[in-house]
mmCIF file of C-alpha atoms and ligand atoms in Angstrom:
data_model
loop_
_atom_site.group_PDB
_atom_site.id
_atom_site.type_symbol
_atom_site.label_atom_id
_atom_site.label_comp_id
_atom_site.label_asym_id
_atom_site.label_seq_id
_atom_site.Cartn_x
_atom_site.Cartn_y
_atom_site.Cartn_z
ATOM 1 C CA MET A 16 64.612 14.164 12.133
ATOM 2 C CA THR A 17 64.325 16.507 9.247
ATOM 3 C CA SER A 18 65.674 20.192 9.628
ATOM 4 C CA GLN A 19 65.227 20.948 5.979
ATOM 5 C CA ARG A 20 64.692 24.809 5.362
ATOM 6 C CA TYR A 21 61.596 26.131 3.601
ATOM 7 C CA PRO A 22 61.971 29.471 1.874
ATOM 8 C CA TRP A 23 58.469 30.477 3.214
ATOM 9 C CA HIS A 24 59.828 30.009 6.794
ATOM 10 C CA ALA A 25 62.578 32.827 6.405
ATOM 11 C CA SER A 26 60.298 35.725 7.656
ATOM 12 C CA THR A 27 59.209 33.887 10.709
ATOM 13 C CA TRP A 28 62.667 32.860 11.571
ATOM 14 C CA GLN A 29 64.011 36.285 11.306
ATOM 15 C CA ARG A 30 61.223 37.484 13.517
ATOM 16 C CA LEU A 31 62.064 34.964 16.193
ATOM 17 C CA GLN A 32 65.718 35.707 16.027
ATOM 18 C CA GLN A 33 65.067 39.503 16.679
ATOM 19 C CA SER A 34 63.038 38.561 19.697
ATOM 20 C CA ARG A 35 65.532 35.911 20.921
ATOM 21 C CA ALA A 36 66.793 38.134 23.801
ATOM 22 C CA ARG A 37 63.206 38.357 25.179
ATOM 23 C CA ARG A 38 62.632 34.676 24.871
ATOM 24 C CA HIS A 39 59.291 33.457 25.895
ATOM 25 C CA HIS A 40 58.851 30.198 27.689
ATOM 26 C CA ALA A 41 55.876 29.059 25.465
ATOM 27 C CA LEU A 42 55.571 29.699 21.813
ATOM 28 C CA LEU A 43 52.378 29.020 19.643
ATOM 29 C CA LEU A 44 53.168 28.378 15.921
ATOM 30 C CA ARG A 45 49.985 28.721 14.004
ATOM 31 C CA GLY A 46 49.268 28.754 10.232
ATOM 32 C CA LYS A 47 47.770 26.871 7.376
ATOM 33 C CA GLN A 48 48.014 23.080 7.254
ATOM 34 C CA GLY A 49 50.692 21.595 5.132
ATOM 35 C CA ILE A 50 53.409 24.403 5.497
ATOM 36 C CA ALA A 51 55.784 22.460 7.587
ATOM 37 C CA LYS A 52 55.138 24.029 10.992
ATOM 38 C CA LEU A 53 56.352 21.000 12.790
ATOM 39 C CA GLU A 54 59.550 20.978 10.798
ATOM 40 C CA PHE A 55 59.925 24.608 11.716
ATOM 41 C CA ALA A 56 59.352 23.755 15.321
ATOM 42 C CA ASN A 57 62.028 21.051 15.210
ATOM 43 C CA THR A 58 64.451 23.340 13.393
ATOM 44 C CA LEU A 59 63.933 25.857 16.129
ATOM 45 C CA ALA A 60 64.230 23.304 18.934
ATOM 46 C CA GLN A 61 67.518 21.941 17.400
ATOM 47 C CA SER A 62 68.932 25.528 17.226
ATOM 48 C CA LEU A 63 68.039 26.221 20.865
ATOM 49 C CA LEU A 64 69.692 23.052 21.988
ATOM 50 C CA CYS A 65 72.753 23.478 19.729
ATOM 51 C CA GLN A 66 76.103 24.280 21.454
ATOM 52 C CA SER A 67 77.246 26.556 18.733
ATOM 53 C CA PRO A 68 74.647 27.942 16.648
ATOM 54 C CA ALA A 69 75.491 29.974 13.522
ATOM 55 C CA ASP A 70 75.135 33.818 13.381
ATOM 56 C CA ASP A 71 71.791 33.462 11.555
ATOM 57 C CA GLY A 72 70.583 31.429 14.577
ATOM 58 C CA TYR A 73 70.499 27.923 12.775
ATOM 59 C CA ALA A 74 72.019 24.987 14.411
ATOM 60 C CA CYS A 75 75.564 24.061 13.663
ATOM 61 C CA GLY A 76 74.693 20.529 12.730
ATOM 62 C CA HIS A 77 77.624 18.837 14.115
ATOM 63 C CA CYS A 78 78.086 19.427 17.832
ATOM 64 C CA VAL A 79 77.115 16.697 20.310
ATOM 65 C CA SER A 80 73.720 18.186 20.934
ATOM 66 C CA CYS A 81 73.062 18.280 17.076
ATOM 67 C CA SER A 82 73.995 14.687 16.743
ATOM 68 C CA TRP A 83 71.689 13.652 19.475
ATOM 69 C CA PHE A 84 69.041 15.666 17.816
ATOM 70 C CA VAL A 85 69.328 14.248 14.300
ATOM 71 C CA GLN A 86 69.361 10.571 15.740
ATOM 72 C CA ASN A 87 66.098 11.324 17.563
ATOM 73 C CA SER A 88 67.762 10.773 20.855
ATOM 74 C CA HIS A 89 68.278 14.118 22.535
ATOM 75 C CA PRO A 90 67.639 13.784 26.228
ATOM 76 C CA ASP A 91 66.310 17.424 26.569
ATOM 77 C CA TYR A 92 63.841 17.185 23.867
ATOM 78 C CA ARG A 93 60.328 15.754 23.913
ATOM 79 C CA LEU A 94 57.643 15.591 21.097
ATOM 80 C CA LEU A 95 54.126 14.913 22.070
ATOM 81 C CA THR A 96 51.901 13.730 19.344
ATOM 82 C CA PRO A 97 48.645 11.723 19.423
ATOM 83 C CA GLU A 98 50.482 8.513 18.054
ATOM 84 C CA GLN A 99 52.676 8.134 21.169
ATOM 85 C CA GLU A 100 49.696 6.873 23.124
ATOM 86 C CA ASP A 101 49.509 3.678 20.964
ATOM 87 C CA ALA A 102 53.322 3.111 21.027
ATOM 88 C CA ALA A 103 53.291 2.836 24.685
ATOM 89 C CA GLU A 104 50.700 -0.071 24.479
ATOM 90 C CA PRO A 105 51.978 -2.817 22.046
ATOM 91 C CA ALA A 106 49.243 -4.045 19.710
ATOM 92 C CA ALA A 107 50.065 -7.731 20.593
ATOM 93 C CA ALA A 108 49.339 -7.125 24.208
ATOM 94 C CA SER A 109 45.938 -5.477 23.665
ATOM 95 C CA LYS A 110 44.695 -7.661 20.714
ATOM 96 C CA LYS A 111 42.832 -4.627 19.540
ATOM 97 C CA PRO A 112 43.675 -3.423 16.040
ATOM 98 C CA ALA A 113 46.118 -0.648 16.077
ATOM 99 C CA ARG A 114 44.322 2.694 15.941
ATOM 100 C CA LYS A 115 45.715 5.946 15.434
ATOM 101 C CA SER A 116 44.786 8.017 18.351
ATOM 102 C CA THR A 117 43.508 11.605 17.833
ATOM 103 C CA GLN A 118 44.155 12.983 21.180
ATOM 104 C CA ILE A 119 47.038 13.944 23.400
ATOM 105 C CA SER A 120 46.062 12.236 26.588
ATOM 106 C CA VAL A 121 46.334 13.557 30.110
ATOM 107 C CA ALA A 122 48.757 10.570 30.847
ATOM 108 C CA GLN A 123 51.101 12.001 28.244
ATOM 109 C CA ILE A 124 51.134 15.383 29.857
ATOM 110 C CA ARG A 125 51.680 13.934 33.315
ATOM 111 C CA GLU A 126 54.569 11.934 32.001
ATOM 112 C CA LEU A 127 56.160 15.210 31.114
ATOM 113 C CA ALA A 128 56.257 16.172 34.881
ATOM 114 C CA GLY A 129 59.267 13.799 35.339
ATOM 115 C CA PHE A 130 61.104 15.201 32.326
ATOM 116 C CA LEU A 131 60.514 18.808 33.674
ATOM 117 C CA GLU A 132 61.924 18.013 37.123
ATOM 118 C CA LEU A 133 65.183 16.917 35.616
ATOM 119 C CA SER A 134 67.853 19.335 34.967
ATOM 120 C CA SER A 135 69.263 19.665 31.344
ATOM 121 C CA HIS A 136 71.826 17.125 30.287
ATOM 122 C CA GLN A 137 74.071 19.970 29.144
ATOM 123 C CA ASN A 138 75.431 22.793 31.160
ATOM 124 C CA ASP A 139 73.031 25.745 31.433
ATOM 125 C CA GLY A 140 71.121 24.034 28.721
ATOM 126 C CA LEU A 141 67.494 24.232 27.938
ATOM 127 C CA ARG A 142 64.864 21.629 27.669
ATOM 128 C CA ILE A 143 62.356 21.750 24.754
ATOM 129 C CA VAL A 144 58.765 20.258 24.608
ATOM 130 C CA VAL A 145 57.066 20.302 21.277
ATOM 131 C CA ILE A 146 53.363 19.513 21.187
ATOM 132 C CA HIS A 147 51.913 18.685 17.772
ATOM 133 C CA PRO A 148 49.129 19.276 16.886
ATOM 134 C CA ALA A 149 48.170 21.320 19.933
ATOM 135 C CA ASP A 150 44.588 21.132 19.016
ATOM 136 C CA ALA A 151 44.787 17.259 19.837
ATOM 137 C CA LEU A 152 44.830 18.118 23.589
ATOM 138 C CA ASN A 153 41.521 17.224 25.087
ATOM 139 C CA GLN A 154 39.893 19.128 28.029
ATOM 140 C CA THR A 155 41.778 17.297 30.710
ATOM 141 C CA SER A 156 45.192 17.216 29.231
ATOM 142 C CA ALA A 157 44.823 20.809 28.053
ATOM 143 C CA ASN A 158 44.118 21.831 31.766
ATOM 144 C CA ALA A 159 47.243 19.755 32.985
ATOM 145 C CA LEU A 160 49.290 21.600 30.407
ATOM 146 C CA LEU A 161 48.017 24.878 31.486
ATOM 147 C CA LYS A 162 49.123 24.254 35.097
ATOM 148 C CA MET A 163 52.598 23.694 33.589
ATOM 149 C CA LEU A 164 52.390 26.803 31.557
ATOM 150 C CA GLU A 165 51.270 28.873 34.638
ATOM 151 C CA GLU A 166 54.281 27.867 36.640
ATOM 152 C CA PRO A 167 56.772 27.205 33.969
ATOM 153 C CA PRO A 168 59.820 25.260 35.008
ATOM 154 C CA ALA A 169 63.167 27.075 34.613
ATOM 155 C CA ASP A 170 64.857 26.655 31.332
ATOM 156 C CA VAL A 171 62.056 24.770 29.649
ATOM 157 C CA ILE A 172 60.551 26.015 26.420
ATOM 158 C CA PHE A 173 57.153 24.653 25.187
ATOM 159 C CA ILE A 174 56.570 24.936 21.447
ATOM 160 C CA LEU A 175 52.924 24.391 20.494
ATOM 161 C CA VAL A 176 52.077 23.837 16.838
ATOM 162 C CA THR A 177 48.451 24.008 15.452
ATOM 163 C CA SER A 178 46.549 24.694 12.307
ATOM 164 C CA HIS A 179 43.373 25.167 14.361
ATOM 165 C CA PRO A 180 43.986 27.774 17.044
ATOM 166 C CA GLN A 181 40.474 28.339 17.581
ATOM 167 C CA ARG A 182 40.224 24.759 19.028
ATOM 168 C CA LEU A 183 42.698 25.740 21.858
ATOM 169 C CA LEU A 184 41.770 26.876 25.310
ATOM 170 C CA PRO A 185 41.958 30.614 25.321
ATOM 171 C CA THR A 186 43.780 30.431 28.641
ATOM 172 C CA ILE A 187 46.480 28.279 26.925
ATOM 173 C CA MET A 188 46.795 30.774 24.061
ATOM 174 C CA SER A 189 47.160 33.691 26.421
ATOM 175 C CA ARG A 190 50.207 32.026 27.967
ATOM 176 C CA CYS A 191 51.982 31.639 24.647
ATOM 177 C CA GLN A 192 53.816 34.087 22.450
ATOM 178 C CA GLN A 193 51.765 33.553 19.178
ATOM 179 C CA LEU A 194 53.526 33.450 15.962
ATOM 180 C CA GLU A 195 51.445 33.292 12.684
ATOM 181 C CA MET A 196 53.452 31.551 10.042
ATOM 182 C CA PRO A 197 52.608 32.754 6.517
ATOM 183 C CA ALA A 198 51.834 30.387 3.779
ATOM 184 C CA PRO A 199 53.785 30.503 0.587
ATOM 185 C CA SER A 200 52.146 32.227 -2.418
ATOM 186 C CA GLU A 201 51.200 29.948 -5.363
ATOM 187 C CA ALA A 202 54.260 31.164 -7.336
ATOM 188 C CA GLU A 203 56.679 30.428 -4.391
ATOM 189 C CA THR A 204 55.177 27.132 -3.855
ATOM 190 C CA LEU A 205 55.250 26.067 -7.598
ATOM 191 C CA ALA A 206 58.977 27.279 -7.658
ATOM 192 C CA TRP A 207 59.750 25.089 -4.547
ATOM 193 C CA LEU A 208 57.965 22.066 -5.923
ATOM 194 C CA GLU A 209 59.774 22.448 -9.301
ATOM 195 C CA GLN A 210 63.086 22.609 -7.205
ATOM 196 C CA GLN A 211 62.190 19.280 -5.672
ATOM 197 C CA GLY A 212 61.995 17.737 -9.104
ATOM 198 C CA ILE A 213 58.376 17.404 -9.103
ATOM 199 C CA LYS A 214 56.764 17.217 -12.519
ATOM 200 C CA ASP A 215 53.226 18.554 -13.108
ATOM 201 C CA ALA A 216 53.729 20.722 -10.133
ATOM 202 C CA GLN A 217 50.579 22.819 -10.983
ATOM 203 C CA TYR A 218 48.476 19.588 -11.246
ATOM 204 C CA TRP A 219 49.502 18.239 -7.816
ATOM 205 C CA LEU A 220 49.153 21.567 -6.123
ATOM 206 C CA ALA A 221 45.561 21.777 -7.265
ATOM 207 C CA TYR A 222 44.995 18.259 -6.205
ATOM 208 C CA SER A 223 46.328 19.005 -2.830
ATOM 209 C CA GLY A 224 44.263 22.048 -2.200
ATOM 210 C CA GLY A 225 47.222 24.494 -2.255
ATOM 211 C CA SER A 226 49.546 22.980 0.482
ATOM 212 C CA PRO A 227 53.155 22.535 -0.708
ATOM 213 C CA LEU A 228 53.832 19.537 1.556
ATOM 214 C CA SER A 229 50.714 17.677 0.684
ATOM 215 C CA ALA A 230 51.384 18.394 -2.977
ATOM 216 C CA ALA A 231 54.960 17.023 -2.784
ATOM 217 C CA GLU A 232 53.732 13.907 -0.898
ATOM 218 C CA ALA A 233 50.891 13.253 -3.500
ATOM 219 C CA ALA A 234 53.421 13.596 -6.354
ATOM 220 C CA ALA A 235 55.693 11.190 -4.619
ATOM 221 C CA GLY A 236 52.899 8.610 -4.442
ATOM 222 C CA SER A 237 51.464 9.533 -7.877
ATOM 223 C CA ASP A 238 51.042 6.067 -9.121
ATOM 224 C CA LYS A 239 48.849 5.366 -6.020
ATOM 225 C CA MET A 240 47.087 8.631 -6.335
ATOM 226 C CA GLN A 241 46.192 8.191 -9.922
ATOM 227 C CA LEU A 242 44.401 4.863 -9.130
ATOM 228 C CA VAL A 243 41.606 6.541 -7.610
ATOM 229 C CA PRO A 244 40.593 8.893 -10.380
ATOM 230 C CA ALA A 245 41.250 6.096 -12.944
ATOM 231 C CA ARG A 246 38.794 3.769 -11.198
ATOM 232 C CA LEU A 247 36.222 6.361 -10.492
ATOM 233 C CA ALA A 248 36.217 7.567 -14.095
ATOM 234 C CA LEU A 249 34.786 4.086 -14.981
ATOM 235 C CA GLY A 250 31.395 5.407 -13.604
ATOM 236 C CA GLN A 251 28.698 2.419 -13.774
ATOM 237 C CA LYS A 252 31.378 0.153 -15.072
ATOM 238 C CA LEU A 253 33.516 0.269 -11.933
ATOM 239 C CA ASP A 254 33.905 -3.027 -10.136
ATOM 240 C CA PRO A 255 33.242 -2.173 -6.632
ATOM 241 C CA PHE A 256 34.698 -5.238 -5.108
ATOM 242 C CA GLY A 257 38.029 -5.295 -7.015
ATOM 243 C CA SER A 258 38.359 -1.541 -6.610
ATOM 244 C CA ALA A 259 37.537 -1.803 -2.848
ATOM 245 C CA SER A 260 40.663 -3.729 -2.020
ATOM 246 C CA GLU A 261 42.906 -1.487 -4.059
ATOM 247 C CA PHE A 262 41.417 1.682 -2.271
ATOM 248 C CA ALA A 263 41.659 -0.250 1.169
ATOM 249 C CA ALA A 264 45.401 -0.662 0.400
ATOM 250 C CA LEU A 265 45.864 3.107 0.299
ATOM 251 C CA GLY A 266 44.496 3.307 3.876
ATOM 252 C CA MET A 267 40.959 4.303 4.676
ATOM 253 C CA GLU A 268 41.749 7.993 5.329
ATOM 254 C CA GLU A 269 43.572 8.374 2.066
ATOM 255 C CA ALA A 270 40.816 6.461 0.085
ATOM 256 C CA THR A 271 37.999 8.417 1.536
ATOM 257 C CA THR A 272 39.855 11.834 1.108
ATOM 258 C CA ALA A 273 40.440 10.909 -2.663
ATOM 259 C CA LEU A 274 36.746 9.977 -3.037
ATOM 260 C CA GLN A 275 35.628 13.129 -1.526
ATOM 261 C CA LYS A 276 37.776 15.227 -3.861
ATOM 262 C CA TRP A 277 36.426 13.187 -6.912
ATOM 263 C CA LEU A 278 32.806 13.817 -5.771
ATOM 264 C CA TYR A 279 33.461 17.418 -5.189
ATOM 265 C CA ASP A 280 34.801 17.767 -8.775
ATOM 266 C CA LEU A 281 31.895 15.657 -10.193
ATOM 267 C CA VAL A 282 29.336 17.968 -8.477
ATOM 268 C CA ALA A 283 31.103 20.966 -9.752
ATOM 269 C CA VAL A 284 31.152 19.883 -13.396
ATOM 270 C CA SER A 285 27.511 18.752 -13.095
ATOM 271 C CA LEU A 286 26.678 22.285 -12.192
ATOM 272 C CA GLY A 287 28.646 23.638 -15.023
ATOM 273 C CA ALA A 288 31.793 24.772 -13.007
ATOM 274 C CA VAL A 289 35.351 23.651 -13.606
ATOM 275 C CA PRO A 290 36.963 20.809 -11.519
ATOM 276 C CA ARG A 291 39.083 22.151 -8.608
ATOM 277 C CA TYR A 292 41.326 19.036 -8.046
ATOM 278 C CA HIS A 293 41.246 16.844 -11.095
ATOM 279 C CA VAL A 294 42.198 19.439 -13.612
ATOM 280 C CA ARG A 295 43.497 16.743 -16.008
ATOM 281 C CA ASP A 296 40.438 14.754 -15.772
ATOM 282 C CA SER A 297 37.947 17.277 -16.975
ATOM 283 C CA ALA A 298 36.725 15.177 -20.060
ATOM 284 C CA ALA A 299 35.995 12.000 -17.973
ATOM 285 C CA LEU A 300 34.207 14.213 -15.337
ATOM 286 C CA GLN A 301 32.213 15.879 -17.977
ATOM 287 C CA ALA A 302 31.179 12.481 -19.414
ATOM 288 C CA LEU A 303 30.080 11.178 -16.085
ATOM 289 C CA GLY A 304 28.304 14.361 -15.262
ATOM 290 C CA LYS A 305 25.948 13.803 -18.250
ATOM 291 C CA SER A 306 24.597 10.608 -16.844
ATOM 292 C CA VAL A 307 24.804 11.105 -13.074
ATOM 293 C CA ASP A 308 21.740 11.462 -10.943
ATOM 294 C CA LEU A 309 22.618 14.779 -9.191
ATOM 295 C CA SER A 310 20.301 14.464 -6.176
ATOM 296 C CA ALA A 311 21.489 10.890 -5.529
ATOM 297 C CA LEU A 312 25.100 12.126 -5.895
ATOM 298 C CA LEU A 313 24.749 14.853 -3.250
ATOM 299 C CA THR A 314 23.213 12.272 -0.746
ATOM 300 C CA PHE A 315 26.098 9.907 -1.510
ATOM 301 C CA GLN A 316 28.682 12.758 -1.042
ATOM 302 C CA ARG A 317 27.141 13.237 2.604
ATOM 303 C CA GLN A 318 27.665 9.488 3.159
ATOM 304 C CA VAL A 319 31.218 9.662 2.071
ATOM 305 C CA ASP A 320 31.764 12.708 4.217
ATOM 306 C CA GLU A 321 30.325 10.534 7.215
ATOM 307 C CA ALA A 322 32.803 7.559 6.288
ATOM 308 C CA ARG A 323 35.723 10.163 6.060
ATOM 309 C CA ARG A 324 34.863 11.322 9.647
ATOM 310 C CA SER A 325 35.091 7.584 10.985
ATOM 311 C CA ALA A 326 38.149 6.711 9.055
ATOM 312 C CA SER A 327 40.441 6.277 12.045
ATOM 313 C CA HIS A 328 38.273 3.109 12.941
ATOM 314 C CA PRO A 329 39.885 0.302 11.233
ATOM 315 C CA LEU A 330 37.066 -2.211 11.363
ATOM 316 C CA ASN A 331 35.716 -3.510 8.080
ATOM 317 C CA ASN A 332 37.314 -0.831 5.962
ATOM 318 C CA GLU A 333 37.171 -2.833 2.787
ATOM 319 C CA LEU A 334 33.666 -3.892 3.440
ATOM 320 C CA GLN A 335 32.760 -0.191 3.882
ATOM 321 C CA LEU A 336 34.550 0.710 0.848
ATOM 322 C CA GLU A 337 32.755 -1.956 -1.249
ATOM 323 C CA HIS A 338 29.487 -0.707 0.132
ATOM 324 C CA LEU A 339 30.424 2.963 -0.958
ATOM 325 C CA LEU A 340 31.762 2.020 -4.328
ATOM 326 C CA LEU A 341 28.740 -0.159 -5.162
ATOM 327 C CA GLN A 342 26.512 2.797 -4.498
ATOM 328 C CA TYR A 343 28.842 5.078 -6.563
ATOM 329 C CA SER A 344 28.524 2.902 -9.503
ATOM 330 C CA LYS A 345 24.770 3.044 -9.327
ATOM 331 C CA LEU A 346 24.697 6.809 -9.433
ATOM 332 C CA PHE A 347 24.943 6.613 -13.306
ATOM 333 C CA SER A 348 22.509 5.565 -15.885
ATOM 334 C CA GLY A 349 23.268 4.292 -19.458
HETATM 335 ZN ZN1 ZN B 4 75.020 22.215 17.052
#
């Protein structure tokens, strides 16, 4: 489990330390996507469980509790995410293709009850439940959680994390101490990316829509990520079948997102604006923009948005991509 510290977390950390004496039993961490809110929640969880935290509040990193934590085996810590639902049900048993769940189920919340009834494994210790992303709770699981928040078990702290607080039940929000985590400025983000040894930080930041973590991730997989613009720049010469299998290998979500970004820029350039994501591919986009059928492009863009929304269904990904890329190659004339 990572407990890397990010410079843009410092002010939130200090605010929390100042209010430590009046500790709330439920915290809601909110803020922009891609600023490491979950990592912050975990850093906080580790420090709350640590047997001898430092003066600045951070975990010591070497007590028994900290070693459990870094090995992902702390008995007083639970992380609820949508993925765990599938992990409980082996793919072999169900023969269905593994599907990334998008919801935190009521069964997951009910399983917490057992955890909450136990006392801490450490003397006078706390138990911590991190829920990420909290907007993945559905109506039923949110109501089940609300009951727990209304009658909080002693010495349990809930940390809810979300980029979309407007999707949470207002009754859940009102039970939590809310902390708005600031996003780093562009200069701060670029400095951080360069510190991580990322070349072309500016390019990757634009490509990722301004999020530091997504930029770092995209840069790390840059060979993969450059494949999409390289193929799409071929326009009507694109081989939809060969490219579909290459794109499918990136994962449907990744591939359709990359396709969306390219189309966004192609529309922008066709309308005389500058590209937002592919700042290095301006010339290729300009060239394509001259031969594209704009109204067909806009229709196609909606189809890709539709495909992006159903990207968690794994069936026939490659077939679907073939179909999309074939249509893409037909958008251009001569
Ligand atoms: Zn420790």
